[in-house]
Amino acid sequence: MPNSAPHLRLPQELTIYTAAETRAAWLAWLSGDEALAAGNPVCRVDGEAVDEVDAAGVQLLVSLANSLQGQQRTLRLCNTSRPLRQACRDLGAAALLLDADEGAAA
Amino acid sequence: MKDHDIDTSFIADALPAFLSEAREQVESIEQLLLELEDTPEDRGLLDALFRCAHTVKGSAGIFGLDAVVGFTHHVETLLDRLREGQLSLSPELSTLLLQCNDQIKALVDAAQDTGGGEAEGADARAALVARLQAFGHAPGPVDAAAAAETPPAAEPQPARWHLAARFGAETFRNGMDPLTILRYVAGLGTIPHVSCNTASVPTLDELDPEQCHLGFDIALETEEPREAIEAAFSFVRDDCQLVITPPPPTSQGSGRRCRAWATSWSTSASSRPRSWAWRCSDRTSRGGRPARHRRWVTSCRRTTA
């Protein structure tokens, strides 16, 4: 996948404690997403900053992916931090959320 | 202790309750061993003995108390052979198990003092483990009879279980994290496959982010018994529907564990035995985040062996 600029950058913390505010921010982003207007089918989400994540955080990502799917788009995590990558794998969500290369990476 | 697995505030909140319950289990083990001196083949007492040790080990694992888990595992393994009739409880073995129980108590006490650090007496425990293993390798009444009739068994292979876990809506609000639980399950063996049921998660506009919608299908390869798998979910028993499907009976190495049954927990199963009711505690709000309420309910005694 080309290293194009991400459409969305994830916060440092992606847990139950920040889920409500993160959801609100993503809803606002979705409503004004320029990539959607441009008709880009893949939404690249940068996960480099995430250093704290739990199941509620991954669920939020899945929810975002489902929202994008409703717009005929696909969420792809890129540049993922180790904690985020490991959490996605441990919860069986790697295939859904990660780029193929990153999903295979250690 | 693995920092990423264990919420430190959880340790602080719930460790005293674990320690108290663990001491009760240790006392029960001693009492059961004394009762078994008169009826060493009483299956009910042997089952209860196994469950006590298993509960201590399983709960200690949740708290990352590796020393307790490691030592109690050896005791539990031998107790499993006892209850399966592969060994007989001789007076010598009973004495050995009482000595082991003293060490479990010492390790539990050390966990209170150090939060899980090693207690003194590592050499003594190593010697006890060696004696346990010597007993465990000795042919018992079943082994001796079977050895004359059956060819040597193939090298045991881990049995593959299938777990379907659907976490309840209040899981997050009750302070539980399925990620921690799945990582604990992974510690029981190997997970060759896990998938998240993403279709059950609403879209963002319909999502209550503090409500859990997660469900998982898990393949687990382990030599641990069913009780060990169930124990991993014991803290979410009221918040989880869990179906455990055992390996097929033809699986090598799974032996007596390969029975055709499945167990299911449901949030509506109000008739479940609950001999452990862990305390409730309010979690202190962090930096303006919503205060969290933790409810720990588990059970250490089961109506079925």
Tab-separated table of C-alpha atoms in Angstrom, chain A residues 13 15-21 23 26-27 30 52-60 62-64 66-67 70 83 86-93 96, chain B residues 7 9 172-173 177-179 182-183 194-214 216 283 286 289-290 292 294:
chain	number	residue	atom	x	y	z
A	13	GLU	CA	-4.925	6.261	24.792
A	15	THR	CA	-9.358	2.648	26.370
A	16	ILE	CA	-12.680	2.636	28.185
A	17	TYR	CA	-11.622	5.813	29.947
A	18	THR	CA	-11.379	7.782	26.728
A	19	ALA	CA	-13.917	5.893	24.649
A	20	ALA	CA	-16.709	8.456	24.966
A	21	GLU	CA	-14.614	11.450	23.970
A	23	ARG	CA	-16.193	8.393	19.784
A	26	TRP	CA	-14.516	10.383	15.362
A	27	LEU	CA	-18.176	11.111	14.702
A	30	LEU	CA	-16.708	11.250	9.897
A	52	GLU	CA	-2.465	2.220	25.888
A	53	VAL	CA	-5.288	0.132	24.547
A	54	ASP	CA	-7.901	-2.232	25.904
A	55	ALA	CA	-10.829	-4.198	24.513
A	56	ALA	CA	-13.109	-1.157	24.667
A	57	GLY	CA	-10.621	0.706	22.491
A	58	VAL	CA	-10.464	-2.075	19.940
A	59	GLN	CA	-14.254	-2.284	19.977
A	60	LEU	CA	-14.342	1.423	19.166
A	62	VAL	CA	-14.309	-2.035	15.032
A	63	SER	CA	-17.274	0.301	15.340
A	64	LEU	CA	-15.483	2.871	13.224
A	66	ASN	CA	-18.353	-0.802	10.589
A	67	SER	CA	-19.358	2.828	10.081
A	70	GLY	CA	-21.661	1.476	5.651
A	83	PRO	CA	0.550	-2.354	21.910
A	86	GLN	CA	-0.741	-6.912	19.788
A	87	ALA	CA	-4.182	-6.031	21.116
A	88	CYS	CA	-5.732	-6.451	17.670
A	89	ARG	CA	-4.075	-9.825	17.299
A	90	ASP	CA	-5.017	-11.038	20.755
A	91	LEU	CA	-8.637	-10.079	20.163
A	92	GLY	CA	-8.831	-11.679	16.745
A	93	ALA	CA	-9.302	-8.360	14.975
A	96	LEU	CA	-10.057	-6.678	9.950
B	7	ASP	CA	-4.247	-3.660	35.934
B	9	SER	CA	-5.351	-0.855	40.488
B	172	PHE	CA	-16.627	-2.781	30.663
B	173	ARG	CA	-18.649	-0.904	33.255
B	177	ASP	CA	-11.358	-6.157	30.132
B	178	PRO	CA	-11.847	-9.069	27.709
B	179	LEU	CA	-8.351	-8.417	26.394
B	182	LEU	CA	-8.077	-13.628	26.445
B	183	ARG	CA	-4.416	-13.105	27.224
B	194	VAL	CA	-9.149	-16.416	17.495
B	195	SER	CA	-11.773	-14.370	15.745
B	196	CYS	CA	-13.794	-11.428	16.909
B	197	ASN	CA	-17.466	-11.282	16.055
B	198	THR	CA	-17.306	-7.782	14.634
B	199	ALA	CA	-20.783	-7.895	13.129
B	200	SER	CA	-22.303	-7.522	16.598
B	201	VAL	CA	-20.577	-4.177	17.164
B	202	PRO	CA	-22.824	-1.228	16.219
B	203	THR	CA	-21.685	1.610	14.047
B	204	LEU	CA	-20.290	4.659	15.800
B	205	ASP	CA	-23.505	6.644	15.699
B	206	GLU	CA	-25.356	3.860	17.500
B	207	LEU	CA	-22.579	2.744	19.822
B	208	ASP	CA	-22.576	3.248	23.559
B	209	PRO	CA	-18.779	3.120	23.920
B	210	GLU	CA	-18.924	1.866	27.497
B	211	GLN	CA	-21.185	-1.018	26.570
B	212	CYS	CA	-19.514	-4.235	25.495
B	213	HIS	CA	-20.623	-5.933	22.295
B	214	LEU	CA	-17.680	-8.257	21.880
B	216	PHE	CA	-15.028	-14.349	20.300
B	283	ARG	CA	-12.615	2.731	41.407
B	286	ARG	CA	-8.608	9.134	37.058
B	289	ARG	CA	-12.563	10.144	33.787
B	290	PRO	CA	-15.726	8.485	34.971
B	292	ARG	CA	-15.645	2.881	37.573
B	294	ARG	CA	-15.863	-3.146	39.909
